[in-house]
Amino acid sequence: MCKSEINIRGLSHTYLPGQPGERIALQDINGDIRQGELLAIIGPNGSGKSTLARHFNALLLPTRGTVTVNGLSTADPANLWEIRCRVGMVLQNPDNQLVAALVEEDVAFGPENLGLPPAEVRRRVDHALSMVGLSDLRLRPPHLLSGGQKQRLAIAGALAMKPSCLVLDEPTAMLDPAGRREVLESILSLNRQEGLTVILVTHFMEEVVFADRVWVLSEGRLVLEGTPAYVFSQREVLQKIGLALPGPAELAWRLRVAGWPIPAGVLTLDDLVTCLEGLLSKTGWGRP
Ligand code: ADP
Ligand code: MG
């Protein structure tokens, strides 16, 4: 059993409590995020995803309940430094996160502010840039990068702080399909090759299929959780709260309803093609 990285107990969050505009954003969330896993968090707009994500590195504090990171409560100001070092955050718009005139300076910004010796800063910058495939662009001004490159740079900036966990709040929302793919590949390789715990908030269902586990939020509550195969088997529940299956899973479902023997758990285009080829070859319609 993997160790837990983040534990959430009875977490509720209310914005502007007792004031006009009061808004309950999270209600009684419980769960554990395990070391080294890739957890996807999905839910319709306003369901509380960003609010939850901001609790993981103490950008927000619980109105009720607790969040602990490696056993340290986010509510104790004495833990803030260590929690911010352990849990890195990447937001939706990379332009809001890039601060320096050159790519390498941007990545160096965090470690320099930690007061680390220049040799260590350099080591961290080199490593972070190579992890997101930007080493060759280190002397380029960030504003000349593509959207996908900018977001990978923002990820490198977070990595240079040597976190054990990376929280990404809709990091691909502003990107074109190529940029989205680049960023997703970087995220997957950080999780799989570097063993980083990754919490990915996304509304792209195609990204969710790569996760180990999925949490589904609706109106501030955690309403469904499990593997992607399980969560996407709950089509009606998802539909009720305004979410759709990934395209290939929806097509598989419709074919199944129409009587085709498509097994459960078909989530990706590759799964579906393999499955259809198998079926067609049995009917003599296989590849020539
Ligand atoms: P999501 O990321 O799933 O779209 P959010 O966590 O941003 O959802 O928002 C959850 C709820 O909290 C929404 O109703 C939103 O309007 C409200 N909310 C978010 N941020 C604030 C804020 N700073 N002040 C007041 N209400 C907020
Ligand atoms: Mg959000």
GROMACS .gro file of N, CA and C and ligand atoms in nm, residues 44-46 48-51 54 92 169-170 201, ligand 2:
model
   37
   44PRO      N    1  -1.834   1.988  -1.319
   44PRO     CA    2  -1.877   2.103  -1.400
   44PRO      C    3  -1.822   2.234  -1.345
   45ASN      N    4  -1.835   2.341  -1.422
   45ASN     CA    5  -1.790   2.473  -1.375
   45ASN      C    6  -1.859   2.507  -1.244
   46GLY      N    7  -1.780   2.562  -1.152
   46GLY     CA    8  -1.837   2.604  -1.025
   46GLY      C    9  -1.858   2.492  -0.925
   48GLY      N   10  -1.632   2.341  -0.755
   48GLY     CA   11  -1.539   2.351  -0.642
   48GLY      C   12  -1.400   2.295  -0.668
   49LYS      N   13  -1.369   2.264  -0.794
   49LYS     CA   14  -1.239   2.202  -0.826
   49LYS      C   15  -1.122   2.293  -0.787
   50SER      N   16  -1.129   2.420  -0.830
   50SER     CA   17  -1.018   2.511  -0.800
   50SER      C   18  -1.008   2.538  -0.651
   51THR      N   19  -1.122   2.549  -0.586
   51THR     CA   20  -1.123   2.571  -0.441
   51THR      C   21  -1.052   2.454  -0.373
   54ARG      N   22  -0.672   2.454  -0.433
   54ARG     CA   23  -0.601   2.555  -0.356
   54ARG      C   24  -0.583   2.518  -0.209
   92GLN      N   25  -0.409   2.775  -1.471
   92GLN     CA   26  -0.460   2.764  -1.607
   92GLN      C   27  -0.385   2.851  -1.708
  169ASP      N   28  -0.412   2.303  -1.217
  169ASP     CA   29  -0.553   2.341  -1.227
  169ASP      C   30  -0.587   2.379  -1.371
  170GLU      N   31  -0.646   2.288  -1.442
  170GLU     CA   32  -0.681   2.304  -1.584
  170GLU      C   33  -0.564   2.361  -1.665
  201VAL      N   34  -0.649   1.878  -1.232
  201VAL     CA   35  -0.787   1.925  -1.248
  201VAL      C   36  -0.807   1.951  -1.397
  290MG      MG   37  -1.161   2.618  -1.167
   0.00000   0.00000   0.00000
